[in-house]
Amino acid sequence: VCVIFVTGKLSVTKNPMPDTIEYPYVQIAEFDDAGQRVKNPLNDENSSVTEKNSLLCRAFHTKEFVENAGQDWIWLYQDVYLLKNEKYSDALVKAIMKDAVFAKSEESFMCVDVQGLDSAYITDGLECIAVKGKMVAVFEYDFSDSNEMMALLEVLAEKWSDN
Protein backbone atom coordinates (compact mmCIF):
# COMPACT_ATOMS: atom_id res chain seq x y z
CA VAL A 1 0.00 0.00 0.00
CA CYS A 2 2.69 2.49 1.00
CA VAL A 3 4.65 1.84 -2.18
CA ILE A 4 1.82 3.21 -4.30
CA PHE A 5 1.36 6.39 -2.32
CA VAL A 6 4.87 7.09 -1.07
CA THR A 7 6.66 6.68 -4.40
CA GLY A 8 8.19 10.01 -5.19
CA LYS A 9 8.23 10.92 -1.50
CA LEU A 10 9.22 14.47 -0.79
CA SER A 11 9.90 14.18 2.94
CA VAL A 12 9.78 11.82 5.92
CA THR A 13 9.89 12.86 9.57
CA LYS A 14 9.63 10.66 12.67
CA ASN A 15 8.86 12.15 16.08
CA PRO A 16 7.77 10.95 19.51
CA MET A 17 3.99 10.84 19.77
CA PRO A 18 2.74 14.02 21.47
CA ASP A 19 0.65 13.81 24.63
CA THR A 20 -2.37 15.32 22.90
CA ILE A 21 -3.26 15.71 19.26
CA GLU A 22 -6.16 17.22 17.37
CA TYR A 23 -5.92 15.88 13.84
CA PRO A 24 -5.80 13.61 11.85
CA TYR A 25 -5.10 10.50 13.92
CA VAL A 26 -6.35 9.14 17.27
CA GLN A 27 -4.71 7.94 20.45
CA ILE A 28 -5.70 5.00 22.64
CA ALA A 29 -6.83 7.27 25.50
CA GLU A 30 -9.52 8.74 23.22
CA PHE A 31 -11.47 5.47 23.00
CA ASP A 32 -10.10 3.16 25.74
CA ASP A 33 -9.54 3.58 29.49
CA ALA A 34 -5.90 2.54 29.28
CA GLY A 35 -3.04 3.74 31.45
CA GLN A 36 0.17 5.60 30.70
CA ARG A 37 2.37 5.19 27.66
CA VAL A 38 5.18 2.68 27.97
CA LYS A 39 7.95 1.43 25.74
CA ASN A 40 7.13 -1.61 23.65
CA PRO A 41 8.38 -4.41 25.94
CA LEU A 42 9.27 -6.58 22.95
CA ASN A 43 11.77 -4.18 21.37
CA ASP A 44 12.05 -1.16 23.71
CA GLU A 45 10.52 1.12 21.05
CA ASN A 46 8.76 4.36 22.06
CA SER A 47 5.40 5.54 20.74
CA SER A 48 5.96 7.56 17.59
CA VAL A 49 4.45 9.38 14.61
CA THR A 50 6.07 9.19 11.19
CA GLU A 51 4.84 11.70 8.65
CA LYS A 52 5.46 11.17 4.94
CA ASN A 53 4.71 13.70 2.25
CA SER A 54 4.55 12.49 -1.33
CA LEU A 55 3.20 13.65 -4.65
CA LEU A 56 -0.10 11.84 -4.02
CA CYS A 57 -0.68 12.18 -0.29
CA ARG A 58 0.40 13.14 3.18
CA ALA A 59 0.55 10.04 5.37
CA PHE A 60 0.88 9.49 9.11
CA HIS A 61 2.01 6.17 10.57
CA THR A 62 1.66 5.91 14.34
CA LYS A 63 2.75 3.34 16.88
CA GLU A 64 1.43 3.69 20.41
CA PHE A 65 2.11 1.46 23.42
CA VAL A 66 0.16 1.86 26.67
CA GLU A 67 0.04 -0.03 29.96
CA ASN A 68 -3.24 -1.73 30.71
CA ALA A 69 -4.62 -3.17 33.95
CA GLY A 70 -6.05 -6.23 32.19
CA GLN A 71 -2.86 -7.00 30.28
CA ASP A 72 0.75 -5.92 30.58
CA TRP A 73 0.40 -3.48 27.68
CA ILE A 74 -1.69 -2.73 24.60
CA TRP A 75 -0.77 -1.27 21.21
CA LEU A 76 -2.30 0.71 18.38
CA TYR A 77 -0.83 0.99 14.91
CA GLN A 78 -2.52 3.28 12.41
CA ASP A 79 -1.95 4.73 9.00
CA VAL A 80 -3.83 7.88 8.02
CA TYR A 81 -3.69 9.06 4.41
CA LEU A 82 -4.65 12.59 3.39
CA LEU A 83 -4.93 12.13 -0.35
CA LYS A 84 -4.47 14.90 -2.89
CA ASN A 85 -7.54 13.68 -4.77
CA GLU A 86 -10.65 11.90 -3.48
CA LYS A 87 -10.76 9.66 -6.56
CA TYR A 88 -7.91 7.59 -5.06
CA SER A 89 -9.86 6.68 -1.89
CA ASP A 90 -11.61 3.57 -3.19
CA ALA A 91 -8.45 2.15 -4.77
CA LEU A 92 -6.51 2.71 -1.55
CA VAL A 93 -9.19 1.00 0.56
CA LYS A 94 -9.16 -2.04 -1.75
CA ALA A 95 -5.36 -2.19 -1.55
CA ILE A 96 -5.47 -1.95 2.26
CA MET A 97 -8.03 -4.77 2.43
CA LYS A 98 -6.06 -6.95 0.03
CA ASP A 99 -2.79 -6.37 1.90
CA ALA A 100 -4.22 -6.47 5.45
CA VAL A 101 -1.91 -7.68 8.18
CA PHE A 102 -4.46 -9.78 10.08
CA ALA A 103 -7.60 -10.11 7.91
CA LYS A 104 -7.41 -13.06 5.55
CA SER A 105 -9.08 -11.37 2.55
CA GLU A 106 -11.15 -8.44 1.37
CA GLU A 107 -14.22 -10.47 2.33
CA SER A 108 -13.08 -10.35 5.98
CA PHE A 109 -14.07 -6.66 6.08
CA MET A 110 -17.70 -5.82 6.79
CA CYS A 111 -19.12 -2.43 5.85
CA VAL A 112 -20.69 -0.59 8.81
CA ASP A 113 -22.48 2.74 9.12
CA VAL A 114 -20.68 5.40 11.17
CA GLN A 115 -22.21 8.87 11.22
CA GLY A 116 -19.71 11.37 9.85
CA LEU A 117 -17.77 8.90 7.70
CA ASP A 118 -18.37 8.15 4.02
CA SER A 119 -17.61 4.49 4.68
CA ALA A 120 -16.20 2.28 7.40
CA TYR A 121 -15.18 -1.37 7.56
CA ILE A 122 -14.56 -3.66 10.50
CA THR A 123 -13.27 -7.21 10.84
CA ASP A 124 -13.94 -9.81 13.48
CA GLY A 125 -10.46 -9.24 14.83
CA LEU A 126 -7.76 -6.64 14.80
CA GLU A 127 -8.38 -4.23 11.91
CA CYS A 128 -10.77 -1.53 10.80
CA ILE A 129 -10.82 1.15 8.08
CA ALA A 130 -12.40 4.62 7.87
CA VAL A 131 -12.99 6.85 4.83
CA LYS A 132 -14.15 10.44 4.53
CA GLY A 133 -13.54 12.27 1.28
CA LYS A 134 -9.80 12.43 0.69
CA MET A 135 -9.01 10.88 4.10
CA VAL A 136 -8.45 7.15 4.63
CA ALA A 137 -7.32 5.48 7.86
CA VAL A 138 -6.52 1.90 8.77
CA PHE A 139 -6.16 0.73 12.38
CA GLU A 140 -4.55 -2.35 13.89
CA TYR A 141 -5.43 -2.84 17.55
CA ASP A 142 -6.32 -5.66 19.91
CA PHE A 143 -10.03 -4.76 19.91
CA SER A 144 -12.06 -6.53 22.58
CA ASP A 145 -15.13 -6.57 20.30
CA SER A 146 -16.88 -4.73 17.47
CA ASN A 147 -18.22 -2.13 19.92
CA GLU A 148 -14.67 -1.03 20.65
CA MET A 149 -13.97 -0.77 16.90
CA MET A 150 -17.09 1.36 16.50
CA ALA A 151 -16.00 3.59 19.41
CA LEU A 152 -12.66 4.25 17.70
CA LEU A 153 -14.37 4.98 14.37
CA GLU A 154 -16.81 7.39 16.06
CA VAL A 155 -13.91 9.27 17.71
CA LEU A 156 -12.22 9.54 14.31
CA ALA A 157 -15.44 10.72 12.63
CA GLU A 158 -15.69 13.51 15.20
CA LYS A 159 -12.04 14.53 14.60
CA TRP A 160 -12.59 14.57 10.87
CA SER A 161 -15.94 16.40 11.05
CA ASP A 162 -14.46 19.78 10.14
CA ASN A 163 -12.42 18.49 7.21
mmCIF file of C-alpha atoms in Angstrom:
data_model
loop_
_atom_site.group_PDB
_atom_site.id
_atom_site.type_symbol
_atom_site.label_atom_id
_atom_site.label_comp_id
_atom_site.label_asym_id
_atom_site.label_seq_id
_atom_site.Cartn_x
_atom_site.Cartn_y
_atom_site.Cartn_z
ATOM 1 C CA VAL A 1 0.000 0.000 0.000
ATOM 2 C CA CYS A 2 2.689 2.493 1.001
ATOM 3 C CA VAL A 3 4.653 1.839 -2.179
ATOM 4 C CA ILE A 4 1.824 3.213 -4.303
ATOM 5 C CA PHE A 5 1.363 6.393 -2.321
ATOM 6 C CA VAL A 6 4.873 7.088 -1.075
ATOM 7 C CA THR A 7 6.662 6.681 -4.397
ATOM 8 C CA GLY A 8 8.193 10.014 -5.193
ATOM 9 C CA LYS A 9 8.228 10.923 -1.505
ATOM 10 C CA LEU A 10 9.218 14.467 -0.794
ATOM 11 C CA SER A 11 9.899 14.181 2.937
ATOM 12 C CA VAL A 12 9.785 11.818 5.917
ATOM 13 C CA THR A 13 9.885 12.858 9.574
ATOM 14 C CA LYS A 14 9.635 10.657 12.669
ATOM 15 C CA ASN A 15 8.861 12.150 16.077
ATOM 16 C CA PRO A 16 7.772 10.949 19.511
ATOM 17 C CA MET A 17 3.990 10.839 19.774
ATOM 18 C CA PRO A 18 2.744 14.024 21.471
ATOM 19 C CA ASP A 19 0.652 13.806 24.635
ATOM 20 C CA THR A 20 -2.369 15.324 22.900
ATOM 21 C CA ILE A 21 -3.261 15.710 19.258
ATOM 22 C CA GLU A 22 -6.155 17.216 17.374
ATOM 23 C CA TYR A 23 -5.920 15.882 13.838
ATOM 24 C CA PRO A 24 -5.800 13.615 11.846
ATOM 25 C CA TYR A 25 -5.097 10.499 13.919
ATOM 26 C CA VAL A 26 -6.346 9.137 17.267
ATOM 27 C CA GLN A 27 -4.710 7.943 20.451
ATOM 28 C CA ILE A 28 -5.704 5.002 22.636
ATOM 29 C CA ALA A 29 -6.827 7.270 25.500
ATOM 30 C CA GLU A 30 -9.517 8.741 23.225
ATOM 31 C CA PHE A 31 -11.475 5.470 22.999
ATOM 32 C CA ASP A 32 -10.096 3.160 25.738
ATOM 33 C CA ASP A 33 -9.544 3.584 29.492
ATOM 34 C CA ALA A 34 -5.904 2.541 29.277
ATOM 35 C CA GLY A 35 -3.042 3.742 31.448
ATOM 36 C CA GLN A 36 0.173 5.597 30.705
ATOM 37 C CA ARG A 37 2.367 5.190 27.657
ATOM 38 C CA VAL A 38 5.175 2.682 27.968
ATOM 39 C CA LYS A 39 7.953 1.428 25.740
ATOM 40 C CA ASN A 40 7.126 -1.608 23.654
ATOM 41 C CA PRO A 41 8.384 -4.409 25.940
ATOM 42 C CA LEU A 42 9.271 -6.582 22.949
ATOM 43 C CA ASN A 43 11.771 -4.184 21.370
ATOM 44 C CA ASP A 44 12.045 -1.163 23.707
ATOM 45 C CA GLU A 45 10.519 1.119 21.045
ATOM 46 C CA ASN A 46 8.763 4.359 22.056
ATOM 47 C CA SER A 47 5.397 5.539 20.738
ATOM 48 C CA SER A 48 5.961 7.561 17.586
ATOM 49 C CA VAL A 49 4.454 9.385 14.612
ATOM 50 C CA THR A 50 6.069 9.187 11.194
ATOM 51 C CA GLU A 51 4.845 11.704 8.651
ATOM 52 C CA LYS A 52 5.460 11.168 4.942
ATOM 53 C CA ASN A 53 4.711 13.699 2.246
ATOM 54 C CA SER A 54 4.550 12.489 -1.332
ATOM 55 C CA LEU A 55 3.203 13.650 -4.652
ATOM 56 C CA LEU A 56 -0.099 11.836 -4.023
ATOM 57 C CA CYS A 57 -0.682 12.180 -0.286
ATOM 58 C CA ARG A 58 0.395 13.143 3.182
ATOM 59 C CA ALA A 59 0.547 10.044 5.371
ATOM 60 C CA PHE A 60 0.876 9.487 9.112
ATOM 61 C CA HIS A 61 2.009 6.167 10.574
ATOM 62 C CA THR A 62 1.661 5.914 14.335
ATOM 63 C CA LYS A 63 2.750 3.344 16.876
ATOM 64 C CA GLU A 64 1.430 3.688 20.406
ATOM 65 C CA PHE A 65 2.109 1.459 23.415
ATOM 66 C CA VAL A 66 0.159 1.859 26.668
ATOM 67 C CA GLU A 67 0.044 -0.031 29.963
ATOM 68 C CA ASN A 68 -3.244 -1.733 30.710
ATOM 69 C CA ALA A 69 -4.621 -3.174 33.946
ATOM 70 C CA GLY A 70 -6.055 -6.230 32.189
ATOM 71 C CA GLN A 71 -2.855 -6.996 30.283
ATOM 72 C CA ASP A 72 0.753 -5.917 30.575
ATOM 73 C CA TRP A 73 0.398 -3.477 27.678
ATOM 74 C CA ILE A 74 -1.689 -2.731 24.598
ATOM 75 C CA TRP A 75 -0.773 -1.274 21.215
ATOM 76 C CA LEU A 76 -2.300 0.712 18.384
ATOM 77 C CA TYR A 77 -0.830 0.987 14.906
ATOM 78 C CA GLN A 78 -2.521 3.276 12.410
ATOM 79 C CA ASP A 79 -1.951 4.728 8.997
ATOM 80 C CA VAL A 80 -3.825 7.880 8.017
ATOM 81 C CA TYR A 81 -3.686 9.055 4.409
ATOM 82 C CA LEU A 82 -4.652 12.587 3.394
ATOM 83 C CA LEU A 83 -4.929 12.126 -0.351
ATOM 84 C CA LYS A 84 -4.468 14.897 -2.895
ATOM 85 C CA ASN A 85 -7.541 13.676 -4.770
ATOM 86 C CA GLU A 86 -10.645 11.903 -3.475
ATOM 87 C CA LYS A 87 -10.763 9.665 -6.561
ATOM 88 C CA TYR A 88 -7.906 7.588 -5.061
ATOM 89 C CA SER A 89 -9.857 6.681 -1.888
ATOM 90 C CA ASP A 90 -11.613 3.566 -3.193
ATOM 91 C CA ALA A 91 -8.450 2.154 -4.766
ATOM 92 C CA LEU A 92 -6.508 2.712 -1.549
ATOM 93 C CA VAL A 93 -9.192 1.004 0.555
ATOM 94 C CA LYS A 94 -9.160 -2.037 -1.751
ATOM 95 C CA ALA A 95 -5.360 -2.185 -1.550
ATOM 96 C CA ILE A 96 -5.465 -1.952 2.258
ATOM 97 C CA MET A 97 -8.032 -4.770 2.433
ATOM 98 C CA LYS A 98 -6.065 -6.947 0.034
ATOM 99 C CA ASP A 99 -2.788 -6.369 1.896
ATOM 100 C CA ALA A 100 -4.222 -6.466 5.445
ATOM 101 C CA VAL A 101 -1.911 -7.682 8.181
ATOM 102 C CA PHE A 102 -4.463 -9.783 10.080
ATOM 103 C CA ALA A 103 -7.597 -10.105 7.912
ATOM 104 C CA LYS A 104 -7.409 -13.058 5.553
ATOM 105 C CA SER A 105 -9.076 -11.370 2.553
ATOM 106 C CA GLU A 106 -11.147 -8.436 1.369
ATOM 107 C CA GLU A 107 -14.224 -10.469 2.328
ATOM 108 C CA SER A 108 -13.075 -10.347 5.975
ATOM 109 C CA PHE A 109 -14.067 -6.663 6.075
ATOM 110 C CA MET A 110 -17.696 -5.824 6.788
ATOM 111 C CA CYS A 111 -19.119 -2.426 5.849
ATOM 112 C CA VAL A 112 -20.689 -0.586 8.812
ATOM 113 C CA ASP A 113 -22.475 2.743 9.115
ATOM 114 C CA VAL A 114 -20.676 5.396 11.174
ATOM 115 C CA GLN A 115 -22.207 8.867 11.217
ATOM 116 C CA GLY A 116 -19.713 11.375 9.853
ATOM 117 C CA LEU A 117 -17.775 8.899 7.699
ATOM 118 C CA ASP A 118 -18.372 8.153 4.024
ATOM 119 C CA SER A 119 -17.608 4.494 4.677
ATOM 120 C CA ALA A 120 -16.196 2.283 7.404
ATOM 121 C CA TYR A 121 -15.177 -1.368 7.563
ATOM 122 C CA ILE A 122 -14.560 -3.665 10.502
ATOM 123 C CA THR A 123 -13.274 -7.207 10.838
ATOM 124 C CA ASP A 124 -13.939 -9.809 13.479
ATOM 125 C CA GLY A 125 -10.462 -9.237 14.828
ATOM 126 C CA LEU A 126 -7.765 -6.643 14.798
ATOM 127 C CA GLU A 127 -8.379 -4.231 11.909
ATOM 128 C CA CYS A 128 -10.770 -1.526 10.796
ATOM 129 C CA ILE A 129 -10.823 1.150 8.079
ATOM 130 C CA ALA A 130 -12.398 4.622 7.865
ATOM 131 C CA VAL A 131 -12.987 6.850 4.827
ATOM 132 C CA LYS A 132 -14.146 10.444 4.530
ATOM 133 C CA GLY A 133 -13.537 12.265 1.280
ATOM 134 C CA LYS A 134 -9.801 12.425 0.691
ATOM 135 C CA MET A 135 -9.006 10.882 4.102
ATOM 136 C CA VAL A 136 -8.453 7.155 4.630
ATOM 137 C CA ALA A 137 -7.324 5.480 7.858
ATOM 138 C CA VAL A 138 -6.521 1.899 8.775
ATOM 139 C CA PHE A 139 -6.163 0.727 12.375
ATOM 140 C CA GLU A 140 -4.554 -2.354 13.888
ATOM 141 C CA TYR A 141 -5.434 -2.841 17.549
ATOM 142 C CA ASP A 142 -6.324 -5.660 19.908
ATOM 143 C CA PHE A 143 -10.030 -4.757 19.909
ATOM 144 C CA SER A 144 -12.061 -6.529 22.582
ATOM 145 C CA ASP A 145 -15.130 -6.569 20.299
ATOM 146 C CA SER A 146 -16.881 -4.734 17.466
ATOM 147 C CA ASN A 147 -18.223 -2.129 19.924
ATOM 148 C CA GLU A 148 -14.667 -1.027 20.651
ATOM 149 C CA MET A 149 -13.974 -0.772 16.903
ATOM 150 C CA MET A 150 -17.090 1.358 16.500
ATOM 151 C CA ALA A 151 -15.997 3.594 19.414
ATOM 152 C CA LEU A 152 -12.660 4.248 17.699
ATOM 153 C CA LEU A 153 -14.369 4.980 14.373
ATOM 154 C CA GLU A 154 -16.807 7.391 16.063
ATOM 155 C CA VAL A 155 -13.911 9.273 17.708
ATOM 156 C CA LEU A 156 -12.220 9.543 14.309
ATOM 157 C CA ALA A 157 -15.440 10.723 12.626
ATOM 158 C CA GLU A 158 -15.685 13.510 15.202
ATOM 159 C CA LYS A 159 -12.043 14.532 14.604
ATOM 160 C CA TRP A 160 -12.592 14.565 10.866
ATOM 161 C CA SER A 161 -15.940 16.400 11.048
ATOM 162 C CA ASP A 162 -14.460 19.785 10.141
ATOM 163 C CA ASN A 163 -12.418 18.493 7.209
#
